mmCIF file of C-alpha atoms in Angstrom:
data_model
loop_
_atom_site.group_PDB
_atom_site.id
_atom_site.type_symbol
_atom_site.label_atom_id
_atom_site.label_comp_id
_atom_site.label_asym_id
_atom_site.label_seq_id
_atom_site.Cartn_x
_atom_site.Cartn_y
_atom_site.Cartn_z
ATOM 1 C CA MET A 1 0.060 -0.040 0.095
ATOM 2 C CA THR A 2 1.356 3.405 -1.001
ATOM 3 C CA LEU A 3 1.449 6.297 1.565
ATOM 4 C CA TYR A 4 0.978 9.733 0.106
ATOM 5 C CA LEU A 5 2.623 12.511 2.243
ATOM 6 C CA SER A 6 1.025 15.945 1.678
ATOM 7 C CA ASP A 7 2.868 19.215 1.637
ATOM 8 C CA ALA A 8 1.284 22.186 3.374
ATOM 9 C CA ASN A 9 0.691 23.882 -0.086
ATOM 10 C CA VAL A 10 -1.653 20.992 -1.131
ATOM 11 C CA LEU A 11 -3.934 21.676 1.784
ATOM 12 C CA ILE A 12 -3.669 25.438 1.661
ATOM 13 C CA ARG A 13 -4.430 25.609 -2.160
ATOM 14 C CA ALA A 14 -7.235 23.020 -2.014
ATOM 15 C CA HIS A 15 -8.950 25.173 0.436
ATOM 16 C CA ALA A 16 -8.244 28.528 -1.126
ATOM 17 C CA ASP A 17 -8.692 27.544 -4.848
ATOM 18 C CA TYR A 18 -11.025 24.676 -5.229
ATOM 19 C CA TYR A 19 -12.507 23.047 -2.234
ATOM 20 C CA PRO A 20 -13.144 25.584 0.627
ATOM 21 C CA VAL A 21 -13.664 23.717 3.882
ATOM 22 C CA ASP A 22 -16.877 25.511 4.593
ATOM 23 C CA ARG A 23 -18.328 25.065 1.029
ATOM 24 C CA VAL A 24 -17.121 21.705 -0.359
ATOM 25 C CA GLU A 25 -17.252 19.506 2.685
ATOM 26 C CA PRO A 26 -17.366 16.189 0.683
ATOM 27 C CA PHE A 27 -13.705 16.781 -0.357
ATOM 28 C CA TRP A 28 -12.470 17.115 3.247
ATOM 29 C CA VAL A 29 -14.608 14.161 4.339
ATOM 30 C CA TRP A 30 -13.018 12.198 1.548
ATOM 31 C CA LEU A 31 -9.556 13.296 2.541
ATOM 32 C CA LEU A 32 -10.257 12.171 6.035
ATOM 33 C CA GLU A 33 -11.342 8.758 4.771
ATOM 34 C CA GLN A 34 -8.172 8.473 2.874
ATOM 35 C CA ALA A 35 -6.224 9.304 5.938
ATOM 36 C CA GLU A 36 -8.183 6.864 8.078
ATOM 37 C CA ALA A 37 -7.370 4.190 5.490
ATOM 38 C CA GLY A 38 -3.682 5.002 5.859
ATOM 39 C CA LEU A 39 -3.301 6.296 2.299
ATOM 40 C CA VAL A 40 -2.764 10.040 2.876
ATOM 41 C CA LYS A 41 -0.963 11.631 5.873
ATOM 42 C CA VAL A 42 0.605 14.979 6.820
ATOM 43 C CA PRO A 43 3.868 14.925 8.557
ATOM 44 C CA LYS A 44 3.621 16.712 11.979
ATOM 45 C CA GLU A 45 5.951 19.491 11.090
ATOM 46 C CA ILE A 46 3.889 20.158 7.901
ATOM 47 C CA ASP A 47 0.668 20.096 9.969
ATOM 48 C CA ASP A 48 2.111 22.573 12.376
ATOM 49 C CA GLU A 49 2.654 25.083 9.481
ATOM 50 C CA VAL A 50 -0.955 24.983 8.539
ATOM 51 C CA ALA A 51 -2.875 24.149 11.804
ATOM 52 C CA GLY A 52 -1.318 27.351 13.295
ATOM 53 C CA SER A 53 -3.361 29.465 10.890
ATOM 54 C CA LYS A 54 -6.495 31.274 12.231
ATOM 55 C CA ASP A 55 -8.491 30.642 9.114
ATOM 56 C CA ILE A 56 -11.077 27.961 8.599
ATOM 57 C CA LEU A 57 -8.576 25.440 7.320
ATOM 58 C CA GLY A 58 -6.409 25.975 10.348
ATOM 59 C CA GLN A 59 -9.355 25.544 12.526
ATOM 60 C CA TRP A 60 -10.282 22.298 10.781
ATOM 61 C CA LEU A 61 -6.840 20.954 11.182
ATOM 62 C CA GLN A 62 -6.938 21.724 14.962
ATOM 63 C CA ARG A 63 -9.909 19.559 15.496
ATOM 64 C CA PRO A 64 -8.889 16.591 17.534
ATOM 65 C CA ASP A 65 -10.519 14.088 15.259
ATOM 66 C CA VAL A 66 -8.880 15.485 12.136
ATOM 67 C CA LYS A 67 -5.354 15.814 13.845
ATOM 68 C CA ARG A 68 -5.619 12.170 15.151
ATOM 69 C CA THR A 69 -6.543 10.924 11.620
ATOM 70 C CA ILE A 70 -4.427 13.019 9.274
ATOM 71 C CA VAL A 71 -1.195 13.583 11.019
ATOM 72 C CA LEU A 72 1.561 10.968 10.493
ATOM 73 C CA SER A 73 2.087 9.335 13.890
ATOM 74 C CA GLU A 74 5.585 8.013 13.785
ATOM 75 C CA PRO A 75 8.834 9.441 15.099
ATOM 76 C CA LEU A 76 11.078 11.415 12.716
ATOM 77 C CA ASP A 77 14.187 9.652 11.415
ATOM 78 C CA GLY A 78 16.691 12.210 12.233
ATOM 79 C CA ALA A 79 19.558 10.430 10.350
ATOM 80 C CA TYR A 80 17.446 10.412 7.192
ATOM 81 C CA LEU A 81 16.403 14.185 7.790
ATOM 82 C CA ARG A 82 20.202 15.093 7.897
ATOM 83 C CA ARG A 83 20.771 13.030 4.795
ATOM 84 C CA VAL A 84 17.927 14.879 2.880
ATOM 85 C CA VAL A 85 19.331 18.200 3.958
ATOM 86 C CA ALA A 86 22.910 17.307 3.041
ATOM 87 C CA MET A 87 22.292 15.520 -0.310
ATOM 88 C CA GLY A 88 19.173 17.471 -1.283
ATOM 89 C CA TYR A 89 20.165 20.934 -0.490
ATOM 90 C CA ALA A 90 23.851 21.168 0.671
ATOM 91 C CA PRO A 91 25.915 19.742 3.529
ATOM 92 C CA ASP A 92 26.951 23.183 4.694
ATOM 93 C CA LEU A 93 23.765 25.279 4.810
ATOM 94 C CA THR A 94 23.915 28.394 6.871
ATOM 95 C CA ASP A 95 21.407 29.170 9.501
ATOM 96 C CA VAL A 96 19.774 31.760 7.123
ATOM 97 C CA GLU A 97 19.493 29.044 4.421
ATOM 98 C CA LEU A 98 17.897 26.607 6.894
ATOM 99 C CA VAL A 99 15.245 29.100 7.660
ATOM 100 C CA LYS A 100 14.662 29.555 3.956
ATOM 101 C CA VAL A 101 14.239 25.797 3.458
ATOM 102 C CA GLY A 102 11.769 25.729 6.127
ATOM 103 C CA LYS A 103 9.841 22.387 6.691
ATOM 104 C CA ASP A 104 10.350 20.932 3.255
ATOM 105 C CA PRO A 105 13.140 18.435 4.307
ATOM 106 C CA PHE A 106 10.801 17.122 6.999
ATOM 107 C CA LEU A 107 8.173 16.267 4.398
ATOM 108 C CA ILE A 108 10.784 14.387 2.126
ATOM 109 C CA ALA A 109 12.388 12.791 5.218
ATOM 110 C CA ALA A 110 8.918 11.366 6.280
ATOM 111 C CA THR A 111 9.275 9.042 3.252
ATOM 112 C CA ARG A 112 12.236 7.422 5.067
ATOM 113 C CA GLY A 113 13.500 6.630 1.525
ATOM 114 C CA MET A 114 10.876 3.932 1.230
ATOM 115 C CA PRO A 115 9.532 3.242 -2.361
ATOM 116 C CA ASP A 116 6.036 2.874 -1.210
ATOM 117 C CA ARG A 117 5.931 6.438 0.169
ATOM 118 C CA VAL A 118 5.082 9.429 -2.173
ATOM 119 C CA VAL A 119 5.514 13.175 -1.661
ATOM 120 C CA VAL A 120 2.582 15.196 -2.877
ATOM 121 C CA THR A 121 3.201 18.938 -3.525
ATOM 122 C CA ARG A 122 2.180 21.777 -5.694
ATOM 123 C CA GLU A 123 5.794 22.976 -6.078
ATOM 124 C CA VAL A 124 7.032 22.923 -9.613
ATOM 125 C CA SER A 125 10.535 21.615 -10.515
ATOM 126 C CA LYS A 126 13.216 24.244 -11.029
ATOM 127 C CA PRO A 127 16.311 22.136 -11.723
ATOM 128 C CA GLY A 128 18.713 25.096 -12.106
ATOM 129 C CA ARG A 129 18.176 26.258 -8.469
ATOM 130 C CA THR A 130 20.694 25.336 -5.885
ATOM 131 C CA ARG A 131 21.124 25.057 -2.109
ATOM 132 C CA ALA A 132 18.217 26.501 -0.050
ATOM 133 C CA ASN A 133 16.471 27.596 -3.358
ATOM 134 C CA ARG A 134 15.855 23.964 -4.522
ATOM 135 C CA LYS A 135 12.278 22.917 -5.020
ATOM 136 C CA ILE A 136 10.672 19.836 -3.492
ATOM 137 C CA PRO A 137 10.444 17.854 -6.755
ATOM 138 C CA ASP A 138 14.125 18.371 -7.477
ATOM 139 C CA VAL A 139 15.202 17.307 -3.884
ATOM 140 C CA CYS A 140 12.872 14.294 -4.188
ATOM 141 C CA ALA A 141 14.607 13.376 -7.488
ATOM 142 C CA THR A 142 18.015 13.679 -5.878
ATOM 143 C CA MET A 143 16.777 11.356 -3.016
ATOM 144 C CA ASP A 144 15.068 8.919 -5.435
ATOM 145 C CA VAL A 145 11.700 9.801 -3.891
ATOM 146 C CA THR A 146 8.580 9.750 -5.953
ATOM 147 C CA CYS A 147 6.902 13.158 -6.004
ATOM 148 C CA ILE A 148 3.468 13.898 -7.608
ATOM 149 C CA THR A 149 1.046 16.699 -7.681
ATOM 150 C CA ASP A 150 -2.224 17.084 -5.834
ATOM 151 C CA PHE A 151 -4.292 16.539 -8.984
ATOM 152 C CA GLU A 152 -2.382 13.368 -9.630
ATOM 153 C CA LEU A 153 -3.285 12.257 -6.152
ATOM 154 C CA TRP A 154 -6.957 13.102 -6.551
ATOM 155 C CA ARG A 155 -7.048 10.989 -9.764
ATOM 156 C CA LEU A 156 -5.008 8.113 -8.260
ATOM 157 C CA LEU A 157 -7.341 7.863 -5.271
ATOM 158 C CA ASP A 158 -10.480 8.482 -7.372
ATOM 159 C CA PHE A 159 -11.793 11.641 -5.707
ATOM 160 C CA ARG A 160 -15.415 12.369 -6.803
ATOM 161 C CA ILE A 161 -18.291 14.243 -5.477
ATOM 162 C CA ARG A 162 -21.230 11.896 -5.430
#
């Protein structure tokens, strides 16, 4: 079974652009069903980025039933996180660069390098970028981690409003 790990921008853009939490409830119910089935999860560090928001999406993510269902509940593999940073960005990032990179390495590290784990993001590849400016799809390619878009995920998991 494949586990799809969602970037913050997937949730933020779904809410802001296509499926507002307060208007297209079937999407969010479906997303929780996928999380309950163990197909879609959000790493804790990524959830922290979005759930801290005061908007409707942040409030939804703060609900105990949602948090319990959607947040990936496993400890971070610190060694793999360090490997993602060193190989995917640079082994000598400055403190300023680490701030710029943000939580992206945590998302990629949540795959633990396992082939049955896939990163889902709205970021677009920019292969010419280096160090802290690298995009998630490019770091995933470096780490040999599969990376797809949100719409690819919706199709793969057959999202439909019935």
